[in-house]
CSV table of C-alpha atoms in Angstrom, one decimal:
chain,number,residue,atom,x,y,z
A,1,UNK,CA,-3.8,-12.2,-16.0
A,2,UNK,CA,-2.2,-12.0,-19.5
A,3,UNK,CA,-1.7,-8.2,-20.8
A,4,UNK,CA,0.2,-7.6,-23.2
A,5,UNK,CA,1.6,-4.1,-23.2
A,6,UNK,CA,5.7,-4.7,-21.4
A,7,UNK,CA,5.5,-3.1,-17.8
A,8,UNK,CA,6.6,-2.6,-14.5
A,9,UNK,CA,4.8,-1.5,-11.3
A,10,UNK,CA,6.1,1.0,-8.3
A,11,UNK,CA,4.1,0.5,-5.5
A,12,UNK,CA,4.0,3.7,-3.4
A,13,UNK,CA,4.5,2.4,0.6
A,14,UNK,CA,6.3,4.3,2.6
A,15,UNK,CA,3.6,6.6,4.5
A,16,UNK,CA,3.5,6.1,8.0
A,17,UNK,CA,0.0,7.2,8.0
A,18,UNK,CA,-0.2,9.6,10.8
A,19,UNK,CA,-4.1,9.8,10.4
A,20,UNK,CA,-4.8,5.7,11.3
A,21,UNK,CA,-3.3,6.9,15.2
A,22,UNK,CA,-0.3,4.3,14.6
A,23,UNK,CA,2.5,2.3,15.6
A,24,UNK,CA,1.9,-0.2,13.1
A,25,UNK,CA,3.5,0.9,9.6
A,26,UNK,CA,0.2,2.4,6.9
A,27,UNK,CA,0.5,-0.4,4.5
A,28,UNK,CA,0.8,-3.2,7.6
A,29,UNK,CA,-3.2,-2.5,8.1
A,30,UNK,CA,-5.8,-5.4,7.3
A,31,UNK,CA,-8.8,-6.0,4.9
A,32,UNK,CA,-10.1,-9.2,5.7
A,33,UNK,CA,-7.1,-10.7,7.0
A,34,UNK,CA,-4.5,-9.2,4.2
A,35,UNK,CA,-2.0,-5.9,4.1
A,36,UNK,CA,-3.4,-3.5,1.6
A,37,UNK,CA,0.5,-3.8,0.5
A,38,UNK,CA,-0.3,-7.0,-0.3
A,39,UNK,CA,-3.5,-6.8,-2.4
A,40,UNK,CA,-1.4,-3.7,-4.7
A,41,UNK,CA,1.6,-6.4,-4.8
A,42,UNK,CA,-1.3,-9.4,-5.5
A,43,UNK,CA,-2.6,-6.6,-8.3
A,44,UNK,CA,0.3,-5.5,-10.0
A,45,UNK,CA,1.5,-9.8,-9.5
A,46,UNK,CA,-1.3,-10.7,-11.9
A,47,UNK,CA,-1.6,-7.7,-14.1
A,48,UNK,CA,1.4,-9.1,-15.4
A,49,UNK,CA,4.0,-6.9,-14.1
A,50,UNK,CA,7.3,-8.4,-15.3
A,51,UNK,CA,8.6,-6.4,-11.8
A,52,UNK,CA,7.4,-4.6,-9.7
A,53,UNK,CA,9.0,-2.4,-6.5
A,54,UNK,CA,8.0,-1.4,-3.7
A,55,UNK,CA,9.4,1.4,-2.3
A,56,UNK,CA,9.7,1.3,1.7
A,57,UNK,CA,9.9,4.1,4.2
A,58,UNK,CA,8.3,4.4,7.4
A,59,UNK,CA,8.4,0.6,9.1
A,60,UNK,CA,10.3,-0.5,6.9
A,61,UNK,CA,11.9,-3.4,8.4
A,62,UNK,CA,8.4,-4.8,8.4
A,63,UNK,CA,7.1,-4.3,5.8
A,64,UNK,CA,9.6,-5.9,3.9
A,65,UNK,CA,9.8,-8.3,5.8
A,66,UNK,CA,6.2,-9.7,6.1
A,67,UNK,CA,6.4,-9.5,2.0
A,68,UNK,CA,9.4,-11.8,2.2
A,69,UNK,CA,7.7,-14.0,4.3
A,70,UNK,CA,4.1,-14.2,3.0
A,71,UNK,CA,5.3,-13.4,-1.4
A,72,UNK,CA,7.7,-15.8,-2.8
A,73,UNK,CA,8.0,-13.8,-5.4
A,74,UNK,CA,11.6,-13.5,-7.4
A,75,UNK,CA,9.8,-9.9,-9.3
A,76,UNK,CA,9.5,-8.3,-5.9
A,77,UNK,CA,12.0,-5.7,-5.2
A,78,UNK,CA,12.6,-3.6,-2.4
A,79,UNK,CA,13.4,0.6,-3.0
A,80,UNK,CA,14.0,2.9,0.2
A,81,UNK,CA,12.4,6.9,0.1
A,82,UNK,CA,14.6,7.7,3.1
A,83,UNK,CA,12.7,11.2,3.7
A,84,UNK,CA,8.6,11.0,2.5
A,85,UNK,CA,8.9,14.1,0.2
A,86,UNK,CA,5.6,13.4,-1.9
A,87,UNK,CA,4.4,10.7,-4.5
A,88,UNK,CA,6.5,12.0,-7.6
A,89,UNK,CA,9.7,12.0,-5.0
A,90,UNK,CA,8.8,8.2,-3.7
A,91,UNK,CA,8.8,6.7,-7.3
A,92,UNK,CA,12.6,8.7,-7.9
A,93,UNK,CA,13.4,6.2,-5.2
A,94,UNK,CA,12.9,3.6,-7.0
A,95,UNK,CA,15.3,4.9,-10.9
A,96,UNK,CA,17.2,2.4,-10.3
A,97,UNK,CA,14.5,0.3,-12.0
A,98,UNK,CA,14.7,2.6,-14.6
A,99,UNK,CA,17.4,1.5,-17.1
A,100,UNK,CA,17.1,-1.5,-19.3
A,101,UNK,CA,13.4,-1.9,-18.1
A,102,UNK,CA,10.2,-2.7,-19.4
A,103,UNK,CA,8.3,0.0,-21.4
A,104,UNK,CA,6.5,1.3,-19.4
A,105,UNK,CA,6.0,2.1,-15.1
A,106,UNK,CA,2.6,0.7,-13.9
A,107,UNK,CA,3.0,3.9,-10.1
A,108,UNK,CA,0.3,2.5,-7.8
A,109,UNK,CA,-0.1,2.9,-3.9
A,110,UNK,CA,-0.3,0.5,-1.1
A,111,UNK,CA,-2.8,2.2,0.7
A,112,UNK,CA,-5.3,1.5,-2.1
A,113,UNK,CA,-6.9,-1.9,-1.5
A,114,UNK,CA,-9.0,-2.8,-4.1
A,115,UNK,CA,-7.8,-2.1,-7.2
A,116,UNK,CA,-7.5,-5.3,-8.8
A,117,UNK,CA,-5.3,-7.0,-11.5
A,118,UNK,CA,-8.0,-6.7,-14.4
A,119,UNK,CA,-8.3,-2.8,-14.0
A,120,UNK,CA,-5.1,-2.6,-13.1
A,121,UNK,CA,-3.9,-4.7,-16.5
A,122,UNK,CA,-7.2,-2.3,-18.8
A,123,UNK,CA,-5.6,0.8,-17.3
A,124,UNK,CA,-1.6,0.6,-19.0
A,125,UNK,CA,-3.4,-1.2,-21.5
A,126,UNK,CA,-4.7,1.6,-22.3
A,127,UNK,CA,-2.3,4.2,-21.7
A,128,UNK,CA,-0.6,1.5,-24.6
A,129,UNK,CA,-2.5,2.0,-26.9
A,130,UNK,CA,-3.7,5.7,-26.2
A,131,UNK,CA,0.1,6.7,-28.3
A,132,UNK,CA,0.4,8.9,-25.1
A,133,UNK,CA,3.7,8.6,-22.7
A,134,UNK,CA,1.6,9.0,-19.7
A,135,UNK,CA,-1.7,8.3,-18.8
A,136,UNK,CA,-3.5,8.9,-15.4
A,137,UNK,CA,-6.8,7.0,-13.8
A,138,UNK,CA,-9.5,9.4,-12.9
A,139,UNK,CA,-13.1,8.9,-11.5
A,140,UNK,CA,-16.1,11.3,-11.5
A,141,UNK,CA,-17.4,11.6,-7.9
A,142,UNK,CA,-21.6,13.2,-6.9
A,143,UNK,CA,-18.8,15.3,-4.2
A,144,UNK,CA,-15.8,15.4,-4.8
A,145,UNK,CA,-15.0,17.4,-1.5
A,146,UNK,CA,-11.2,18.3,-1.5
A,147,UNK,CA,-9.8,16.4,-3.9
A,148,UNK,CA,-7.6,18.5,-6.6
A,149,UNK,CA,-9.7,18.2,-9.9
A,150,UNK,CA,-8.5,16.8,-13.7
A,151,UNK,CA,-8.6,19.6,-16.2
A,152,UNK,CA,-9.4,19.1,-19.7
A,153,UNK,CA,-9.4,21.7,-22.9
A,154,UNK,CA,-12.1,22.1,-24.8
A,155,UNK,CA,-10.6,19.1,-26.9
A,156,UNK,CA,-11.1,16.8,-23.6
A,157,UNK,CA,-7.3,16.6,-23.8
A,158,UNK,CA,-6.0,16.3,-19.8
A,159,UNK,CA,-4.1,19.2,-19.1
A,160,UNK,CA,-3.7,19.1,-15.4
A,161,UNK,CA,-3.8,18.5,-12.3
A,162,UNK,CA,-5.7,21.5,-9.8
A,163,UNK,CA,-5.4,20.7,-5.5
A,164,UNK,CA,-9.0,21.6,-4.1
A,165,UNK,CA,-6.8,24.4,-2.6
A,166,UNK,CA,-5.0,26.4,-5.6
A,167,UNK,CA,-8.6,26.1,-7.7
A,168,UNK,CA,-10.8,28.2,-8.5
A,169,UNK,CA,-14.5,28.7,-8.0
A,170,UNK,CA,-14.5,27.2,-11.8
A,171,UNK,CA,-12.4,24.2,-11.3
A,172,UNK,CA,-13.6,23.8,-7.8
A,173,UNK,CA,-17.0,23.1,-9.7
A,174,UNK,CA,-15.0,20.2,-11.8
A,175,UNK,CA,-16.3,16.4,-10.7
A,176,UNK,CA,-13.3,15.0,-12.1
A,177,UNK,CA,-10.5,13.7,-9.4
A,178,UNK,CA,-6.7,11.9,-9.3
A,179,UNK,CA,-7.6,9.0,-8.5
A,180,UNK,CA,-3.3,8.3,-7.8
A,181,UNK,CA,-3.2,5.9,-10.5
A,182,UNK,CA,-0.7,6.5,-13.7
A,183,UNK,CA,1.1,4.5,-16.4
A,184,UNK,CA,3.7,6.3,-18.3
A,185,UNK,CA,6.8,4.9,-20.5
A,186,UNK,CA,9.7,4.2,-18.1
A,187,UNK,CA,11.3,6.2,-20.8
A,188,UNK,CA,9.6,9.8,-20.7
A,189,UNK,CA,10.2,8.3,-16.5
A,190,UNK,CA,13.8,8.4,-15.9
A,191,UNK,CA,14.1,11.7,-18.7
A,192,UNK,CA,12.0,14.0,-16.8
A,193,UNK,CA,11.6,12.4,-12.8
A,194,UNK,CA,14.7,14.1,-12.3
A,195,UNK,CA,14.1,17.5,-13.2
A,196,UNK,CA,10.7,17.5,-11.0
A,197,UNK,CA,12.7,15.8,-7.8
A,198,UNK,CA,16.2,17.5,-8.5
A,199,UNK,CA,15.4,20.8,-8.1
A,200,UNK,CA,13.6,22.8,-5.3
A,201,UNK,CA,10.1,22.1,-4.8
A,202,UNK,CA,8.1,24.5,-6.6
A,203,UNK,CA,5.3,24.8,-3.2
A,204,UNK,CA,4.5,25.5,0.5
A,205,UNK,CA,5.0,21.8,1.7
A,206,UNK,CA,9.2,21.2,-0.2
A,207,UNK,CA,7.9,18.7,-1.8
A,208,UNK,CA,7.0,16.5,-4.9
A,209,UNK,CA,4.1,15.8,-6.6
A,210,UNK,CA,3.4,13.3,-9.0
A,211,UNK,CA,0.5,16.1,-11.1
A,212,UNK,CA,4.1,18.1,-12.1
A,213,UNK,CA,4.7,14.7,-14.0
A,214,UNK,CA,1.5,15.2,-15.5
A,215,UNK,CA,2.0,19.0,-16.1
A,216,UNK,CA,5.2,18.4,-18.1
A,217,UNK,CA,3.1,15.4,-20.6
A,218,UNK,CA,0.6,17.8,-20.8
A,219,UNK,CA,2.7,20.3,-22.3
A,220,UNK,CA,4.7,17.7,-24.3
A,221,UNK,CA,2.8,14.9,-25.9
A,222,UNK,CA,0.2,14.8,-23.6
A,223,UNK,CA,-2.0,12.9,-21.4
A,224,UNK,CA,-4.3,10.3,-21.6
A,225,UNK,CA,-7.2,10.3,-18.8
A,226,UNK,CA,-8.4,7.2,-18.4
A,227,UNK,CA,-12.0,6.9,-15.6
A,228,UNK,CA,-12.7,4.4,-14.2
A,229,UNK,CA,-16.4,4.6,-12.5
A,230,UNK,CA,-15.9,1.1,-10.2
A,231,UNK,CA,-15.3,3.9,-7.2
A,232,UNK,CA,-15.0,1.5,-4.7
A,233,UNK,CA,-11.6,0.4,-6.2
A,234,UNK,CA,-10.0,3.3,-5.8
A,235,UNK,CA,-10.6,4.4,-2.7
A,236,UNK,CA,-7.8,5.0,-0.1
A,237,UNK,CA,-6.9,4.5,3.5
A,238,UNK,CA,-6.1,7.4,5.4
A,239,UNK,CA,-8.3,6.9,8.4
A,240,UNK,CA,-9.3,4.1,10.9
A,241,UNK,CA,-12.5,4.9,8.8
A,242,UNK,CA,-11.5,4.9,5.5
A,243,UNK,CA,-10.6,1.1,6.4
A,244,UNK,CA,-13.8,0.3,7.9
A,245,UNK,CA,-15.4,2.2,4.5
A,246,UNK,CA,-12.0,-0.3,2.2
A,247,UNK,CA,-12.9,-3.9,4.8
A,248,UNK,CA,-16.9,-3.3,4.0
A,249,UNK,CA,-16.6,-2.8,-0.1
A,250,UNK,CA,-14.0,-5.9,-0.2
A,251,UNK,CA,-16.4,-7.7,1.7
A,252,UNK,CA,-19.7,-7.2,-0.7
A,253,UNK,CA,-17.7,-7.8,-3.8
A,254,UNK,CA,-16.2,-11.2,-2.2
A,255,UNK,CA,-19.7,-11.6,-0.3
A,256,UNK,CA,-21.7,-10.7,-4.1
A,257,UNK,CA,-19.3,-13.5,-5.7
A,258,UNK,CA,-20.5,-16.9,-4.0
A,259,UNK,CA,-23.5,-15.5,-4.1
A,260,UNK,CA,-23.6,-16.5,-7.5
A,261,UNK,CA,-21.8,-18.9,-7.2
A,262,UNK,CA,-24.3,-20.4,-5.5
A,263,UNK,CA,-23.6,-20.4,-2.0
A,264,UNK,CA,-26.5,-18.7,0.2
A,265,UNK,CA,-25.8,-16.8,2.9
A,266,UNK,CA,-28.7,-15.9,5.5
A,267,UNK,CA,-27.4,-12.1,6.3
A,268,UNK,CA,-24.3,-11.3,3.4
A,269,UNK,CA,-24.0,-7.9,5.7
A,270,UNK,CA,-23.1,-10.2,8.6
A,271,UNK,CA,-20.7,-12.5,6.9
A,272,UNK,CA,-17.2,-12.0,7.2
A,273,UNK,CA,-15.1,-14.0,4.9
A,274,UNK,CA,-11.0,-13.5,3.9
A,275,UNK,CA,-10.5,-13.2,-0.1
A,276,UNK,CA,-8.7,-17.2,-0.1
A,277,UNK,CA,-11.3,-18.5,1.2
A,278,UNK,CA,-12.7,-21.0,-1.2
A,279,UNK,CA,-16.8,-22.5,-0.8
A,280,UNK,CA,-18.9,-25.0,-2.7
A,281,UNK,CA,-21.8,-25.0,-4.2
A,282,UNK,CA,-25.3,-25.2,-1.3
A,283,UNK,CA,-23.2,-24.2,1.0
A,284,UNK,CA,-25.3,-21.9,4.0
A,285,UNK,CA,-23.8,-19.4,5.9
A,286,UNK,CA,-25.0,-18.0,8.9
A,287,UNK,CA,-24.8,-14.8,10.3
A,288,UNK,CA,-21.7,-13.9,11.9
A,289,UNK,CA,-19.8,-16.4,10.6
A,290,UNK,CA,-15.9,-16.0,9.9
A,291,UNK,CA,-14.2,-18.2,7.6
A,292,UNK,CA,-10.5,-17.1,6.9
A,293,UNK,CA,-7.5,-17.6,5.9
A,294,UNK,CA,-7.0,-20.9,3.7
A,295,UNK,CA,-10.4,-21.9,4.2
A,296,UNK,CA,-11.8,-25.3,1.2
A,297,UNK,CA,-15.8,-26.3,2.4
A,298,UNK,CA,-17.4,-28.3,0.9
A,299,UNK,CA,-20.6,-28.7,-1.1
A,300,UNK,CA,-23.7,-28.8,1.2
A,301,UNK,CA,-22.1,-27.2,4.4
A,302,UNK,CA,-24.2,-25.9,6.5
A,303,UNK,CA,-22.2,-23.3,9.5
A,304,UNK,CA,-24.5,-21.6,11.8
A,305,UNK,CA,-23.8,-18.3,13.9
A,306,UNK,CA,-20.8,-17.3,15.5
A,307,UNK,CA,-18.3,-20.0,13.7
A,308,UNK,CA,-14.7,-18.8,13.2
A,309,UNK,CA,-13.3,-20.9,10.8
A,310,UNK,CA,-9.2,-20.7,10.1
A,311,UNK,CA,-7.3,-22.4,8.1
A,312,UNK,CA,-9.6,-25.7,7.9
A,313,UNK,CA,-10.6,-27.9,5.6
A,314,UNK,CA,-14.3,-29.1,5.5
A,315,UNK,CA,-15.7,-31.7,3.0
A,316,UNK,CA,-19.0,-32.6,1.9
A,317,UNK,CA,-22.0,-32.1,3.6
A,318,UNK,CA,-20.4,-31.0,7.7
A,319,UNK,CA,-22.3,-29.4,10.1
A,320,UNK,CA,-21.2,-26.3,12.4
A,321,UNK,CA,-23.2,-26.2,15.1
A,322,UNK,CA,-23.3,-22.4,17.1
A,323,UNK,CA,-20.3,-20.5,18.1
A,324,UNK,CA,-18.2,-22.8,17.2
A,325,UNK,CA,-14.1,-22.5,17.0
A,326,UNK,CA,-11.9,-24.4,14.4
A,327,UNK,CA,-8.3,-23.6,13.1
A,328,UNK,CA,-6.0,-25.8,11.0
A,329,UNK,CA,-8.2,-28.9,11.2
A,330,UNK,CA,-9.7,-31.2,8.4
A,331,UNK,CA,-13.4,-32.8,9.4
A,332,UNK,CA,-14.7,-35.1,6.4
A,333,UNK,CA,-18.2,-35.5,5.4
A,334,UNK,CA,-21.2,-36.2,7.1
A,335,UNK,CA,-20.0,-35.4,10.8
A,336,UNK,CA,-21.9,-32.8,13.1
A,337,UNK,CA,-19.8,-30.0,15.3
A,338,UNK,CA,-20.9,-28.0,18.5
A,339,UNK,CA,-23.1,-26.1,18.9
A,340,UNK,CA,-19.5,-24.6,21.1
A,341,UNK,CA,-16.9,-27.0,20.0
A,342,UNK,CA,-13.3,-26.3,19.7
A,343,UNK,CA,-10.8,-27.9,16.8
A,344,UNK,CA,-7.2,-27.6,18.2
A,345,UNK,CA,-4.6,-27.3,15.4
A,346,UNK,CA,-3.6,-31.5,14.2
A,347,UNK,CA,-7.3,-32.0,15.0
A,348,UNK,CA,-8.9,-34.3,12.1
A,349,UNK,CA,-12.2,-36.0,12.0
A,350,UNK,CA,-13.5,-38.6,9.8
A,351,UNK,CA,-16.7,-38.6,8.2
A,352,UNK,CA,-20.3,-39.0,10.1
A,353,UNK,CA,-18.1,-38.6,13.6
A,354,UNK,CA,-20.2,-35.9,16.0
A,355,UNK,CA,-18.4,-33.2,18.4
A,356,UNK,CA,-20.5,-32.4,20.5
A,357,UNK,CA,-21.4,-28.9,22.9
A,358,UNK,CA,-17.8,-27.9,24.5
A,359,UNK,CA,-16.0,-30.9,23.1
A,360,UNK,CA,-12.2,-30.2,23.0
A,361,UNK,CA,-9.9,-31.7,20.2
A,362,UNK,CA,-6.0,-31.3,19.3
A,363,UNK,CA,-4.0,-32.9,17.5
A,364,UNK,CA,-6.1,-35.6,18.2
A,365,UNK,CA,-7.4,-38.2,14.5
A,366,UNK,CA,-11.0,-39.3,15.9
A,367,UNK,CA,-11.6,-42.4,12.4
A,368,UNK,CA,-15.2,-42.4,11.6
A,369,UNK,CA,-18.0,-42.8,12.8
A,370,UNK,CA,-16.4,-41.7,16.7
A,371,UNK,CA,-19.0,-40.2,18.6
A,372,UNK,CA,-17.7,-37.1,21.3
A,373,UNK,CA,-21.3,-35.3,22.8
A,374,UNK,CA,-20.8,-33.2,25.3
A,375,UNK,CA,-17.6,-31.9,28.3
A,376,UNK,CA,-14.4,-33.5,26.8
A,377,UNK,CA,-11.1,-32.9,26.4
A,378,UNK,CA,-9.4,-35.0,24.2
A,379,UNK,CA,-5.1,-34.4,23.0
A,380,UNK,CA,-2.7,-35.4,21.7
A,381,UNK,CA,-5.5,-39.1,20.6
A,382,UNK,CA,-6.2,-41.5,18.1
A,383,UNK,CA,-9.6,-42.8,18.1
A,384,UNK,CA,-10.8,-45.7,16.4
A,385,UNK,CA,-13.6,-46.2,14.3
A,386,UNK,CA,-16.7,-46.3,16.7
A,387,UNK,CA,-15.5,-45.3,19.0
A,388,UNK,CA,-18.3,-44.0,21.9
A,389,UNK,CA,-15.9,-41.0,24.3
A,390,UNK,CA,-19.2,-40.1,27.3
A,391,UNK,CA,-19.5,-36.5,28.9
A,392,UNK,CA,-16.3,-35.5,30.9
A,393,UNK,CA,-13.6,-37.5,29.6
A,394,UNK,CA,-10.1,-36.3,29.4
A,395,UNK,CA,-6.8,-37.5,28.1
A,396,UNK,CA,-4.0,-36.6,30.5
A,397,UNK,CA,-1.5,-36.5,27.8
A,398,UNK,CA,0.7,-33.8,29.5
A,399,UNK,CA,3.5,-34.8,32.9
A,400,UNK,CA,4.3,-31.4,32.8
A,401,UNK,CA,7.5,-31.4,30.6
A,402,UNK,CA,6.5,-33.6,26.9
A,403,UNK,CA,3.0,-34.9,25.7
A,404,UNK,CA,1.6,-38.2,25.2
A,405,UNK,CA,0.0,-40.0,23.1
A,406,UNK,CA,-3.8,-41.9,23.9
A,407,UNK,CA,-4.2,-44.7,21.7
A,408,UNK,CA,-8.1,-45.8,21.5
A,409,UNK,CA,-8.8,-49.5,19.5
A,410,UNK,CA,-12.7,-49.5,17.1
A,411,UNK,CA,-15.2,-49.2,18.8
A,412,UNK,CA,-14.3,-49.2,22.6
A,413,UNK,CA,-17.0,-47.1,24.8
A,414,UNK,CA,-15.8,-44.9,27.5
A,415,UNK,CA,-18.0,-44.3,30.8
A,416,UNK,CA,-18.1,-40.5,31.7
A,417,UNK,CA,-16.0,-38.8,33.7
A,418,UNK,CA,-12.4,-40.9,32.3
A,419,UNK,CA,-9.5,-39.5,33.4
A,420,UNK,CA,-7.2,-41.4,30.2
A,421,UNK,CA,-3.6,-40.7,31.4
A,422,UNK,CA,-1.1,-40.4,29.2
A,423,UNK,CA,0.6,-43.0,27.0
A,424,UNK,CA,-2.7,-45.1,27.3
A,425,UNK,CA,-3.8,-47.8,25.1
A,426,UNK,CA,-7.3,-49.4,24.8
A,427,UNK,CA,-7.7,-52.4,23.0
A,428,UNK,CA,-10.2,-52.5,20.5
A,429,UNK,CA,-14.3,-52.9,22.2
A,430,UNK,CA,-12.7,-51.8,25.0
A,431,UNK,CA,-15.1,-50.5,27.8
A,432,UNK,CA,-14.6,-48.3,30.7
A,433,UNK,CA,-16.5,-47.6,33.5
A,434,UNK,CA,-17.4,-44.4,34.5
A,435,UNK,CA,-15.4,-42.6,36.6
A,436,UNK,CA,-12.2,-44.4,35.6
A,437,UNK,CA,-8.5,-43.3,35.9
A,438,UNK,CA,-6.7,-45.6,33.2
A,439,UNK,CA,-3.5,-45.7,33.9
A,440,UNK,CA,-2.5,-49.0,32.5
A,441,UNK,CA,-3.2,-50.7,29.0
A,442,UNK,CA,-6.7,-52.5,28.2
A,443,UNK,CA,-6.6,-54.9,26.5
A,444,UNK,CA,-9.1,-56.4,23.6
A,445,UNK,CA,-12.5,-56.7,24.3
A,446,UNK,CA,-11.7,-56.0,28.0
A,447,UNK,CA,-13.8,-53.9,30.8
A,448,UNK,CA,-11.6,-51.5,32.9
A,449,UNK,CA,-12.9,-50.1,36.4
A,450,UNK,CA,-10.6,-48.0,38.4
A,451,UNK,CA,-12.3,-45.7,40.6
A,452,UNK,CA,-12.8,-46.7,44.4
A,453,UNK,CA,-16.1,-48.4,45.3
A,454,UNK,CA,-19.0,-47.1,46.4
A,455,UNK,CA,-20.0,-47.2,50.5
A,456,UNK,CA,-23.5,-46.9,51.3
A,457,UNK,CA,-24.1,-46.2,55.2
A,458,UNK,CA,-27.8,-47.1,56.3
A,459,UNK,CA,-30.0,-44.5,58.3
A,460,UNK,CA,-26.9,-41.2,58.6
A,461,UNK,CA,-28.5,-39.0,57.7
A,462,UNK,CA,-31.5,-39.9,60.5
A,463,UNK,CA,-28.2,-40.6,62.9
A,464,UNK,CA,-26.8,-37.1,62.1
A,465,UNK,CA,-29.9,-35.0,61.4
A,466,UNK,CA,-30.7,-36.0,65.8
A,467,UNK,CA,-28.0,-35.5,66.9
A,468,UNK,CA,-27.6,-32.0,65.1
A,469,UNK,CA,-30.8,-31.9,67.7
């Protein structure tokens, strides 16, 4: 997103999140498969921040490690808040980035996952256009409960923020709250924040708050108070209930977007889609479907109840029947999967194939038209075009130390209950008799039978019954 105002972002991500009752750092708790801090970082980068400073504290090694591994951006920097002494103190920890910095500094929290780049960029731009040194995002709530109230004078100018516990009854009637997002002239921040944080804290908690900076700005050049209408964008996460609510909000937005793009949801409230998933038109999703990671699904594909698809590429007109589990797999057009099919990483399924009920595929290539209808394990294999795999077929790919490949030529027929001991090669149009254990190469157009010969004992049951009396 282009944003004409020069700005950097400071993301407060130092808190432990005591009320989450977790050993994991608060900002690494996930919303739709993505840590909350990643949403804040992505929003700032997409809004055009020239630099993003993440202020770390509790679990800082874990948070920094995740961001360094998953966000390859030279614009991300880190600062450390050794002791968590309030929001102003958190921003003060990033003071080394106030010199030779962009004109404005946006301040946001790493535990507010639904703020987006468009709203953040608009907020910074409107603050810059207001000619005030500080802008704060506010919201009006029907029930503001115990949030801090925004105070304005008769002219509508922000004069300060007062915490609920310190407010008078009249002030508690105010329905406008502090949303916790700020845009500040960096020069103003560098000048006045040290005055707040380097002296004694003026409260019982001994902490330093950004609301003190609002009071300073109000007493100088004024404060731009920007009321945001979309309350879900500013919802913070402090408890597991908050986390669930933030997830519901994010999921609703994603599903609504895809419905607007031509995707059918049988029950959108029961369909889980992560933010990086891409869907074509006329895709149909049934309840209980989970689409995760970098999954891409082509137009006309149907995914039935209970299927979980992670980091997969599905072409157009694929039919995923109920309760399939697919991970890091590729499926070409016209193919049917399931019910209860399992595609493990490295599965590459061609056009017009069938991977039926209780068939597991791992690191295998199916050429076009391969059929494996029932109850089979096919691992480390290459199956040629048009091959038919009978029920109960197993590629025995592991010798206790190494994995080995199985090659099956096009047009082959593998009878039910066949075990193919790898490394193995079956030629073109090879036929394998049911119940065989294949240990040697099978030439093209050959029939291989590798099982004990049947022997019938006439009258055996009658004789047994007579002996038993």
